[in-house]
Coordinates of C-alpha atoms in Angstrom, one line a residue:
Chain X
X1 CA 0.0 0.0 0.0
X2 CA 1.3 3.5 -0.8
X3 CA 1.9 6.1 1.9
X4 CA -1.1 8.0 0.7
X5 CA -3.5 5.1 0.8
X6 CA -2.4 4.4 4.4
X7 CA -3.3 7.8 5.3
X8 CA -6.8 7.6 3.8
X9 CA -7.4 4.3 5.6
X10 CA -6.2 5.9 8.8
X11 CA -8.7 8.7 8.4
X12 CA -11.5 6.3 7.7
X13 CA -10.7 4.1 10.7
X14 CA -10.3 7.2 12.8
X15 CA -13.9 8.1 12.0
X16 CA -15.2 4.7 13.0
X17 CA -12.6 3.6 15.6
X18 CA -14.0 0.1 15.5
X19 CA -12.4 -3.3 15.2
X20 CA -14.0 -6.7 15.2
X21 CA -12.9 -8.7 18.3
X22 CA -14.3 -12.2 18.7
X23 CA -17.5 -11.3 16.9
X24 CA -18.1 -8.1 18.7
X25 CA -17.2 -4.5 17.6
X26 CA -14.8 -2.9 20.0
X27 CA -13.5 0.7 19.9
X28 CA -9.8 0.8 19.2
X29 CA -7.1 3.3 18.7
X30 CA -6.7 3.9 15.0
X31 CA -2.9 3.3 15.1
X32 CA -3.3 -0.2 16.4
X33 CA -5.9 -1.1 13.8
X34 CA -3.6 0.2 11.1
X35 CA -0.8 -1.8 12.7
X36 CA -2.9 -4.9 12.7
X37 CA -3.8 -4.4 9.0
X38 CA -0.6 -3.1 7.6
X39 CA 2.0 -4.5 10.0
X40 CA 3.8 -1.2 10.7
X41 CA 3.2 1.8 12.9
X42 CA 2.2 5.2 11.7
X43 CA 5.5 6.9 11.5
X44 CA 6.3 9.9 13.6
X45 CA 9.3 12.2 13.1
X46 CA 11.1 14.5 15.6
X47 CA 11.6 18.1 14.8
X48 CA 14.0 20.0 17.0
X49 CA 13.6 23.8 17.5
X50 CA 16.4 26.3 17.9
X51 CA 15.7 26.2 21.6
X52 CA 16.4 22.4 21.6
X53 CA 12.8 21.5 22.2
X54 CA 11.6 18.4 20.5
X55 CA 8.3 18.1 18.7
X56 CA 6.9 14.8 17.6
X57 CA 4.7 14.9 14.5
X58 CA 3.3 12.5 12.0
X59 CA 5.7 12.0 9.1
X60 CA 2.8 12.1 6.6
X61 CA 1.7 15.5 7.8
X62 CA 5.1 17.1 7.4
X63 CA 5.9 15.3 4.2
X64 CA 2.7 16.6 2.6
X65 CA 3.5 20.2 3.4
X66 CA 7.2 20.7 3.6
X67 CA 9.3 20.1 0.5
X68 CA 12.5 20.2 2.7
X69 CA 11.3 17.6 5.1
X70 CA 9.9 15.5 2.2
X71 CA 13.3 15.5 0.5
X72 CA 15.1 14.6 3.7
X73 CA 12.9 11.6 4.2
X74 CA 13.0 10.5 0.6
X75 CA 16.7 10.6 0.2
X76 CA 17.1 8.6 3.4
X77 CA 19.1 11.1 5.3
X78 CA 16.6 10.9 8.1
X79 CA 16.7 7.8 10.3
X80 CA 13.4 7.2 12.1
X81 CA 14.8 5.4 15.1
X82 CA 17.5 7.8 16.2
X83 CA 17.5 11.2 14.5
X84 CA 15.7 14.4 15.0
X85 CA 15.6 17.0 12.3
X86 CA 17.3 20.1 13.7
X87 CA 15.6 23.4 12.7
X88 CA 18.0 25.9 14.1
X89 CA 16.3 28.9 12.5
X90 CA 12.9 28.2 13.9
X91 CA 12.0 28.8 17.6
X92 CA 9.7 26.6 19.6
X93 CA 6.7 29.0 19.5
X94 CA 6.9 29.3 15.7
X95 CA 7.6 25.6 15.1
X96 CA 4.5 24.7 17.2
X97 CA 2.4 26.9 15.1
X98 CA 3.8 25.5 11.8
X99 CA 3.1 22.0 13.0
X100 CA -0.4 23.1 14.0
X101 CA -1.0 24.5 10.5
X102 CA 0.2 21.4 8.7
X103 CA -1.6 19.0 11.0
X104 CA -4.9 20.9 10.6
X105 CA -4.7 21.1 6.8
X106 CA -3.8 17.4 6.5
X107 CA -6.6 16.2 8.8
X108 CA -9.2 18.7 7.5
X109 CA -8.3 18.8 3.8
X110 CA -11.9 17.7 3.0
X111 CA -13.5 20.5 4.8
X112 CA -15.3 23.1 2.8
X113 CA -13.4 26.2 1.6
X114 CA -15.1 28.7 3.9
X115 CA -14.3 26.7 7.1
X116 CA -10.6 26.3 6.0
X117 CA -10.4 30.0 5.3
X118 CA -11.9 30.9 8.6
X119 CA -9.4 28.7 10.4
X120 CA -6.6 30.2 8.4
X121 CA -7.7 33.7 9.4
X122 CA -7.7 33.0 13.1
X123 CA -4.4 31.1 12.7
X124 CA -2.8 34.2 11.3
X125 CA -4.2 36.4 14.0
X126 CA -0.8 37.2 15.4
X127 CA 1.3 40.3 15.8
X128 CA 3.7 41.4 13.0
X129 CA 6.7 39.8 14.6
X130 CA 4.9 36.5 14.8
X131 CA 3.9 36.9 11.2
X132 CA 7.6 37.4 10.1
X133 CA 8.7 34.4 12.1
X134 CA 6.0 32.3 10.4
X135 CA 7.0 33.6 7.0
X136 CA 10.7 32.8 7.5
X137 CA 9.9 29.3 8.9
X138 CA 7.5 28.6 6.0
X139 CA 10.2 29.8 3.6
X140 CA 12.9 27.7 5.2
X141 CA 10.8 24.6 5.2
X142 CA 9.3 25.4 1.8
X143 CA 5.6 25.1 2.8
X144 CA 3.9 26.4 -0.4
X145 CA 0.4 26.9 0.9
X146 CA 1.4 28.6 4.1
X147 CA 3.8 30.9 2.2
X148 CA 1.0 31.9 -0.2
X149 CA -1.3 32.5 2.7
X150 CA 1.1 34.8 4.5
X151 CA 2.0 36.6 1.3
X152 CA -1.7 37.2 0.7
X153 CA -2.2 38.5 4.2
X154 CA 0.7 40.9 4.1
X155 CA -0.4 42.1 0.6
X156 CA -3.8 42.9 2.1
X157 CA -2.2 44.7 5.0
X158 CA -0.5 46.9 2.4
X159 CA -3.2 47.4 -0.2
X160 CA -4.7 50.8 -0.5
X161 CA -2.9 52.2 2.5
X162 CA -0.9 55.4 2.6
X163 CA 2.8 55.5 3.3
X164 CA 2.7 56.8 6.9
X165 CA 0.3 54.1 7.9
X166 CA 2.3 51.3 6.2
X167 CA 5.4 52.5 8.0
X168 CA 3.6 52.3 11.2
X169 CA 2.1 48.8 10.6
X170 CA 5.4 47.3 9.7
X171 CA 7.5 49.4 12.1
X172 CA 9.7 50.9 9.5
X173 CA 11.3 53.6 11.5
X174 CA 14.3 54.4 9.5
X175 CA 13.2 54.9 5.9
X176 CA 16.7 55.7 4.6
X177 CA 15.9 58.8 2.7
X178 CA 17.8 62.0 3.5
X179 CA 15.6 64.7 5.1
X180 CA 15.8 66.6 1.8
X181 CA 14.7 63.6 -0.2
X182 CA 11.8 62.8 2.1
X183 CA 10.6 66.4 2.0
X184 CA 10.8 66.4 -1.8
X185 CA 8.9 63.2 -2.0
X186 CA 6.1 64.5 0.3
X187 CA 5.9 67.7 -1.7
X188 CA 5.6 66.0 -5.0
X189 CA 3.2 63.3 -4.0
X190 CA 1.3 64.5 -0.9
X191 CA -1.6 62.2 -1.5
X192 CA 0.6 59.2 -1.1
X193 CA 1.3 60.0 2.5
Chain U
X1 CA 18.5 46.2 18.6
X2 CA 15.7 44.7 20.6
X3 CA 13.1 42.7 18.7
X4 CA 10.3 45.1 19.6
X5 CA 12.2 48.0 18.0
X6 CA 12.8 46.1 14.8
X7 CA 10.6 46.5 11.8
X8 CA 10.0 44.4 8.7
X9 CA 13.0 45.8 6.9
X10 CA 15.3 44.7 9.8
X11 CA 13.7 41.2 10.4
X12 CA 12.9 39.8 7.0
X13 CA 15.7 38.9 4.5
X14 CA 15.8 40.9 1.3
X15 CA 14.6 37.9 -0.8
X16 CA 11.3 37.7 1.2
X17 CA 10.6 41.4 1.0
X18 CA 11.2 41.1 -2.7
X19 CA 8.7 38.3 -3.0
X20 CA 6.1 40.2 -1.0
X21 CA 6.5 43.2 -3.3
X22 CA 6.1 41.0 -6.4
X23 CA 2.6 40.1 -5.1
X24 CA 1.4 43.6 -4.4
X25 CA -0.8 45.2 -7.1
X26 CA 1.1 47.5 -9.5
X27 CA -1.1 50.4 -8.4
X28 CA 0.2 50.2 -4.8
X29 CA 3.8 49.6 -5.9
X30 CA 4.1 53.0 -7.5
X31 CA 3.4 54.5 -4.1
X32 CA 5.4 52.0 -2.2
X33 CA 8.7 53.2 -3.7
X34 CA 8.6 56.0 -1.2
X35 CA 8.2 53.8 1.9
X36 CA 11.9 53.4 2.3
X37 CA 15.1 53.5 0.2
X38 CA 15.3 49.7 0.4
X39 CA 11.8 49.3 -1.1
X40 CA 12.6 52.0 -3.7
X41 CA 15.7 50.1 -4.9
X42 CA 13.8 46.8 -5.1
X43 CA 10.8 48.2 -7.0
X44 CA 12.9 50.4 -9.3
X45 CA 15.3 47.6 -10.3
X46 CA 15.2 47.1 -14.0
X47 CA 14.1 43.4 -13.8
X48 CA 11.4 44.0 -11.2
X49 CA 8.8 45.4 -13.6
X50 CA 9.2 42.4 -15.9
X51 CA 9.0 39.8 -13.0
X52 CA 6.0 41.6 -11.5
X53 CA 4.2 41.7 -14.9
X54 CA 4.9 38.1 -15.6
X55 CA 3.6 37.0 -12.2
X56 CA 0.5 39.2 -12.2
X57 CA -0.7 40.0 -15.8
X58 CA -2.6 36.7 -16.1
X59 CA -4.7 37.4 -13.1
X60 CA -7.7 39.6 -13.5
X61 CA -6.7 41.8 -10.6
X62 CA -4.6 44.0 -12.8
X63 CA -7.2 44.5 -15.6
X64 CA -8.3 48.1 -15.8
X65 CA -10.8 49.8 -17.9
X66 CA -9.8 53.1 -19.5
X67 CA -12.4 55.5 -20.8
X68 CA -11.6 58.9 -22.2
X69 CA -13.8 61.6 -20.7
X70 CA -12.7 64.4 -22.9
X71 CA -9.5 65.8 -24.3
X72 CA -7.9 66.3 -20.9
X73 CA -9.2 63.6 -18.6
X74 CA -10.0 59.9 -18.5
X75 CA -11.4 57.4 -16.0
X76 CA -9.5 54.3 -14.9
X77 CA -11.6 51.6 -13.4
X78 CA -10.3 48.5 -11.6
X79 CA -12.2 45.6 -13.1
X80 CA -11.8 42.9 -10.4
X81 CA -13.3 44.9 -7.6
X82 CA -15.9 46.4 -9.9
X83 CA -19.0 45.0 -8.2
X84 CA -17.5 45.0 -4.7
X85 CA -19.4 47.7 -3.0
X86 CA -16.9 48.0 -0.1
X87 CA -14.1 48.8 -2.5
X88 CA -16.1 51.4 -4.5
X89 CA -14.2 54.5 -3.5
X90 CA -10.9 53.2 -4.8
X91 CA -12.0 51.4 -7.9
X92 CA -12.8 54.4 -10.1
X93 CA -10.3 57.2 -10.5
X94 CA -10.1 60.1 -12.8
X95 CA -6.7 60.8 -14.3
X96 CA -5.3 63.7 -16.4
X97 CA -4.1 62.9 -19.8
X98 CA -0.4 63.9 -20.4
X99 CA -0.1 67.5 -21.4
X100 CA 0.3 68.1 -25.0
X101 CA 3.8 69.0 -26.1
X102 CA 2.8 70.1 -29.6
X103 CA -0.1 72.2 -30.8
X104 CA -2.8 70.2 -32.5
X105 CA -4.2 71.0 -35.9
X106 CA -6.8 68.3 -35.6
X107 CA -10.3 69.3 -34.5
X108 CA -11.2 65.8 -33.5
X109 CA -10.9 64.4 -30.0
X110 CA -8.5 61.7 -28.8
X111 CA -9.3 58.1 -29.6
X112 CA -7.9 55.0 -27.9
X113 CA -6.0 52.5 -30.1
X114 CA -5.4 49.7 -27.7
X115 CA -2.9 48.9 -25.0
X116 CA 0.2 46.9 -24.4
X117 CA 2.0 46.0 -21.2
X118 CA 0.5 48.8 -19.2
X119 CA 0.8 51.5 -22.0
X120 CA -2.3 52.9 -23.6
X121 CA -2.1 54.3 -27.2
X122 CA -4.0 57.5 -27.8
X123 CA -4.5 59.0 -31.2
X124 CA -5.2 62.5 -32.4
X125 CA -6.6 61.7 -35.8
X126 CA -4.0 62.2 -38.6
X127 CA -1.9 64.3 -36.3
X128 CA -0.1 62.6 -33.5
X129 CA -0.1 59.6 -31.2
X130 CA 0.6 59.4 -27.5
X131 CA 1.9 56.3 -25.7
X132 CA 1.1 56.7 -22.0
X133 CA 1.4 54.6 -18.9
X134 CA -1.5 55.9 -16.7
X135 CA 0.1 54.4 -13.6
X136 CA 3.6 55.8 -13.8
X137 CA 2.7 58.8 -15.9
X138 CA 5.5 58.3 -18.5
X139 CA 4.4 59.3 -21.9
X140 CA 5.7 59.9 -25.4
X141 CA 4.2 61.9 -28.2
X142 CA 4.8 60.8 -31.8
X143 CA 3.8 63.0 -34.8
X144 CA 2.5 61.3 -37.9
X145 CA 1.0 64.2 -39.8
X146 CA 3.5 63.5 -42.6
X147 CA 1.4 60.5 -43.6
X148 CA -1.0 61.7 -46.2
X149 CA -4.2 59.6 -46.6
X150 CA -6.7 60.0 -49.4
X151 CA -9.9 61.7 -48.1
X152 CA -12.1 58.7 -47.5
X153 CA -9.6 56.2 -46.6
X154 CA -8.7 55.2 -43.1
X155 CA -5.5 54.4 -41.3
X156 CA -5.4 51.1 -39.4
X157 CA -3.4 51.1 -36.2
X158 CA -1.6 48.4 -34.2
X159 CA 0.4 48.6 -31.0
X160 CA 2.6 45.9 -29.7
X161 CA 5.9 44.9 -28.0
X162 CA 8.8 43.1 -29.7
X163 CA 10.4 41.1 -26.9
X164 CA 13.4 40.2 -29.1
X165 CA 14.4 43.8 -29.5
X166 CA 12.9 45.1 -26.2
X167 CA 11.0 47.6 -28.3
X168 CA 7.4 48.9 -28.6
X169 CA 6.1 49.3 -32.1
X170 CA 3.2 51.3 -33.5
X171 CA 2.1 49.9 -36.9
X172 CA 0.1 52.0 -39.3
X173 CA -1.5 50.8 -42.5
X174 CA -3.4 52.7 -45.2
X175 CA -4.0 53.0 -49.0
X176 CA -2.1 55.9 -50.5
X177 CA -3.1 58.3 -53.4
X178 CA -2.1 55.6 -55.9
X179 CA -4.3 53.0 -54.1
X180 CA -1.1 51.2 -53.0
X181 CA -1.3 49.4 -49.7
X182 CA 1.2 50.9 -47.3
X183 CA 2.6 49.7 -44.1
X184 CA 5.0 51.5 -41.7
X185 CA 5.9 51.1 -38.1
X186 CA 7.3 53.4 -35.5
X187 CA 10.0 52.0 -33.2
X188 CA 10.1 53.6 -29.8
X189 CA 13.6 52.4 -29.0
X190 CA 15.2 53.9 -32.1
X191 CA 12.6 56.8 -32.3
X192 CA 12.3 56.2 -36.0
X193 CA 9.8 55.1 -38.7
X194 CA 10.5 51.9 -40.5
X195 CA 8.9 51.1 -43.9
X196 CA 7.4 47.7 -44.0
X197 CA 5.7 47.7 -47.5
X198 CA 7.7 44.7 -48.4
X199 CA 6.1 42.7 -45.6
X200 CA 2.6 43.1 -46.8
X201 CA 1.0 39.9 -47.9
X202 CA -0.2 39.5 -51.5
X203 CA -3.3 37.8 -50.6
X204 CA -4.7 40.6 -48.6
X205 CA -7.0 43.2 -50.2
X206 CA -8.8 45.2 -47.7
X207 CA -8.9 45.4 -43.9
X208 CA -12.2 45.3 -42.1
X209 CA -13.5 48.4 -40.6
X210 CA -12.1 47.8 -37.1
X211 CA -9.6 50.6 -36.6
X212 CA -7.0 49.0 -34.4
X213 CA -5.4 45.6 -33.9
X214 CA -4.9 43.5 -30.8
X215 CA -1.6 42.5 -29.4
X216 CA -1.2 38.9 -28.2
X217 CA 1.7 36.5 -28.1
X218 CA 4.2 38.9 -29.7
X219 CA 1.9 39.7 -32.7
X220 CA -0.7 42.2 -33.7
X221 CA -4.1 40.8 -34.9
X222 CA -6.6 42.5 -37.3
X223 CA -9.8 41.3 -38.9
X224 CA -9.4 41.2 -42.7
X225 CA -11.2 40.3 -45.9
X226 CA -9.6 38.0 -48.4
X227 CA -9.1 39.0 -52.0
X228 CA -12.3 37.4 -53.3
X229 CA -14.3 38.0 -50.1
X230 CA -14.8 34.3 -49.6
X231 CA -13.2 33.8 -46.3
X232 CA -12.6 36.4 -43.8
X233 CA -9.8 35.8 -41.5
X234 CA -7.6 37.2 -38.8
X235 CA -4.4 38.8 -40.0
X236 CA -1.4 38.2 -37.8
X237 CA 1.6 40.4 -37.9
X238 CA 4.5 38.9 -36.0
X239 CA 6.6 41.7 -34.5
X240 CA 9.8 39.7 -34.3
X241 CA 9.8 38.2 -37.8
X242 CA 7.9 41.3 -39.2
X243 CA 5.9 39.0 -41.4
X244 CA 2.2 38.2 -41.9
X245 CA 0.1 35.1 -41.6
X246 CA -3.6 34.4 -41.4
X247 CA -6.0 32.2 -39.5
X248 CA -9.5 31.6 -40.4
X249 CA -12.8 32.5 -38.6
X250 CA -15.1 29.9 -37.1
X251 CA -16.6 28.0 -40.0
X252 CA -20.1 28.8 -38.8
X253 CA -19.6 32.5 -39.3
X254 CA -18.0 32.4 -42.8
X255 CA -20.2 34.0 -45.4
X256 CA -22.5 35.7 -42.9
X257 CA -21.9 39.2 -44.3
X258 CA -24.9 41.1 -42.9
X259 CA -23.5 40.4 -39.5
X260 CA -20.6 42.5 -38.3
X261 CA -18.2 40.8 -36.0
X262 CA -15.6 42.5 -33.9
X263 CA -12.2 41.1 -32.8
X264 CA -11.2 41.3 -29.2
X265 CA -9.1 39.5 -26.6
X266 CA -10.8 37.7 -23.7
X267 CA -9.0 35.6 -21.0
X268 CA -5.8 35.7 -23.0
X269 CA -7.4 34.3 -26.2
X270 CA -8.6 35.8 -29.4
X271 CA -12.3 36.3 -29.5
X272 CA -15.0 37.5 -31.9
X273 CA -18.3 38.9 -30.9
X274 CA -21.4 39.7 -33.0
X275 CA -24.9 40.9 -32.4
X276 CA -27.5 38.5 -33.8
X277 CA -30.4 40.9 -34.5
X278 CA -32.9 38.2 -35.4
X279 CA -32.5 36.4 -32.1
X280 CA -31.7 39.4 -29.9
X281 CA -28.4 38.1 -28.5
X282 CA -24.7 38.8 -28.5
X283 CA -22.6 35.8 -29.5
X284 CA -19.1 35.5 -28.3
X285 CA -16.7 33.1 -29.9
X286 CA -13.4 32.3 -28.4
X287 CA -10.4 30.6 -30.0
X288 CA -9.3 28.4 -27.1
X289 CA -6.0 27.4 -28.6
X290 CA -4.0 30.1 -30.2
X291 CA -3.7 29.7 -34.0
X292 CA -5.9 26.6 -34.1
X293 CA -9.0 27.4 -36.0
X294 CA -10.7 24.2 -35.0
X295 CA -10.6 25.4 -31.4
X296 CA -13.1 28.2 -32.0
X297 CA -16.1 27.7 -29.7
X298 CA -19.3 29.6 -29.1
X299 CA -18.6 30.3 -25.5
X300 CA -21.3 32.9 -24.6
X301 CA -24.7 33.9 -25.7
X302 CA -25.7 37.0 -23.9
X303 CA -29.3 38.1 -24.2
X304 CA -29.8 41.4 -26.0
X305 CA -27.3 43.6 -27.8
X306 CA -25.7 46.8 -26.7
X307 CA -23.1 44.7 -24.8
X308 CA -19.4 45.0 -25.6
X309 CA -17.4 42.3 -23.9
X310 CA -14.5 43.7 -22.0
X311 CA -12.8 41.0 -20.1
X312 CA -13.1 37.6 -18.4
X313 CA -13.5 37.4 -14.7
X314 CA -13.1 34.4 -12.3
X315 CA -12.0 32.2 -15.2
X316 CA -15.3 32.0 -17.0
X317 CA -17.6 34.9 -16.3
X318 CA -17.6 37.8 -18.7
X319 CA -17.7 41.5 -17.9
X320 CA -19.3 43.6 -20.6
X321 CA -19.8 47.3 -21.2
X322 CA -23.5 47.9 -21.6
X323 CA -24.7 51.0 -23.4
X324 CA -28.0 52.7 -23.7
X325 CA -28.4 53.9 -27.3
X326 CA -29.5 57.5 -27.8
X327 CA -28.4 58.5 -24.3
X328 CA -25.0 56.7 -24.4
X329 CA -25.2 55.8 -20.8
X330 CA -22.6 53.3 -20.0
X331 CA -22.3 50.7 -17.2
X332 CA -20.8 47.3 -16.6
X333 CA -22.6 44.0 -16.5
X334 CA -21.4 40.5 -15.6
X335 CA -22.7 37.3 -17.1
X336 CA -21.7 33.7 -16.6
X337 CA -21.2 31.0 -19.3
X338 CA -24.9 30.1 -19.3
X339 CA -25.8 33.7 -20.2
X340 CA -27.2 34.5 -16.7
X341 CA -26.8 38.0 -15.5
X342 CA -24.7 37.9 -12.3
X343 CA -24.2 41.5 -11.5
X344 CA -24.5 45.0 -12.9
X345 CA -23.4 48.5 -12.0
X346 CA -26.0 51.3 -11.7
X347 CA -26.9 53.2 -14.8
X348 CA -25.5 55.5 -15.9
X349 CA -22.0 55.0 -14.6
X350 CA -20.5 57.1 -17.4
X351 CA -21.9 59.2 -20.2
X352 CA -20.0 59.3 -23.4
X353 CA -21.3 59.8 -26.9
X354 CA -18.1 58.7 -28.6
X355 CA -17.3 55.7 -26.4
X356 CA -16.8 53.4 -29.3
X357 CA -13.4 55.0 -29.9
X358 CA -12.6 56.0 -26.5
X359 CA -12.1 53.0 -24.2
X360 CA -9.7 50.1 -23.9
X361 CA -8.7 47.5 -21.3
X362 CA -5.2 47.6 -20.0
X363 CA -3.1 45.8 -17.4
X364 CA -1.3 48.1 -14.9
X365 CA 2.4 47.9 -15.1
X366 CA 5.5 49.7 -13.9
X367 CA 7.3 49.4 -17.3
X368 CA 9.4 52.3 -18.3
X369 CA 10.1 53.1 -22.0
X370 CA 12.9 51.1 -23.5
X371 CA 16.2 52.7 -22.7
X372 CA 14.7 54.9 -20.0
X373 CA 16.4 53.2 -17.1
X374 CA 19.5 55.4 -17.5
X375 CA 17.4 58.4 -16.9
X376 CA 15.7 56.8 -14.0
X377 CA 19.0 56.1 -12.2
X378 CA 20.1 59.6 -12.7
X379 CA 16.8 60.8 -11.2
X380 CA 17.4 58.5 -8.2
X381 CA 20.7 60.0 -7.5
X382 CA 19.3 63.5 -7.3
X383 CA 16.9 62.3 -4.7
X384 CA 13.8 61.4 -6.6

């Protein structure tokens, strides 16, 4: 069975959580049913944040979303038994959020568009710094849909706004123009500011 | 520096800021150059306009509708937020046409002759042309009063971009006093006229009435008659090869002379629309695969006439300009593939009695004129 099939079966079993035992139907943990059917456990991988905190997450979830992690697993450089994937540029708080995003999108990929968008909106309800951290993490791990989501959000924060407000939102204190240049710009295009 | 004192420019790497800016609409980018020196250099970089255009031109978010109001002003309407009531204040804006550098001897008003890569071509009949980017404001005026056209003949216009030479070309065609078919083009990069009489195909007799051609895939397209009037076709002038070819109309339309059809571009494909008087509907045919005549399909049948298709929206809906004859009230309407009316703007949105010659659809861009970057850098150094 391919990896993807296993995941589908996992979800199906998760929904039912039943297993026949001696003629009766008994509730079981999906992992064990899968184990019984497939003969191998649902793989988990270890991600290690810059603060040396370890997060255990389903391999499938990360492989589906992160090109970097997918490549590591495919080319065999990751050993399930012993290794953890060190992510030195991602702190614990951000890594937890990234895992949260990937897990939700894997488990809820059949949800309707509106519900997913609503979840994404509340997921990105963070301050600017949190947003930058998420963007950099998504870029590092190459998570396409999260990247597009964040680009879209930042684009909407910029769209239609004047210069002074954008500088405030993104905390751009030193604009780099000389006082003469800045004054000239403001005089020439007052409606931009 | 402590985290809370840092801003986007300090935290995010250059590459990510660049990618964010590539996704911001062109209309905002023009203003964003003044956010900071860093953003200015990213946006003004010679390659940025091209990357941005490539990434965004396909999406409808950059389609704008341009309508001349009079000889000094025009309206620019953003088409993707057209029916979004919340966005209303920002969707329509009035712009001033570039000021005239030369006196005009023509008593006619400006006409629009199409658009290409964010530039709109305006024409003062038999006098001069203006290429203008409404977003950046750059414009160039080109006189063509030296071209003498017999009294009742017309000049056909075409405007396009030759990627192989990084040049914008304006193509003009007419029949001269000796009834010889003439073809010239103006090259923006070399600022000179080039005679192209030799490129004219032998099989072509007369062009159809439509005044200007449409630029697509590196070529300009016009509707034309064939020598014996048996099959109309679409004439294609490749700007790189400077040669003509022809593709045929939908088979079902051949020979239907009482019906006038008009060429346009919808959703990146060549399209023909015609008003069927007998059945009171507007038919829109789309050539789904470029240069493949068998791929012509009747994609839309919109009830009633007085609808000029403008652009596609959401992949398959069509936005059209609806006009009320006699009053020349204009407004926009949106239909889906089944011909159902999805949305419409209040009437009248605009009033214009010469609107046939005064509107076009363009995509906002930050492109400068070819060879202009040197001037731009000079300007940057003096604190622009």
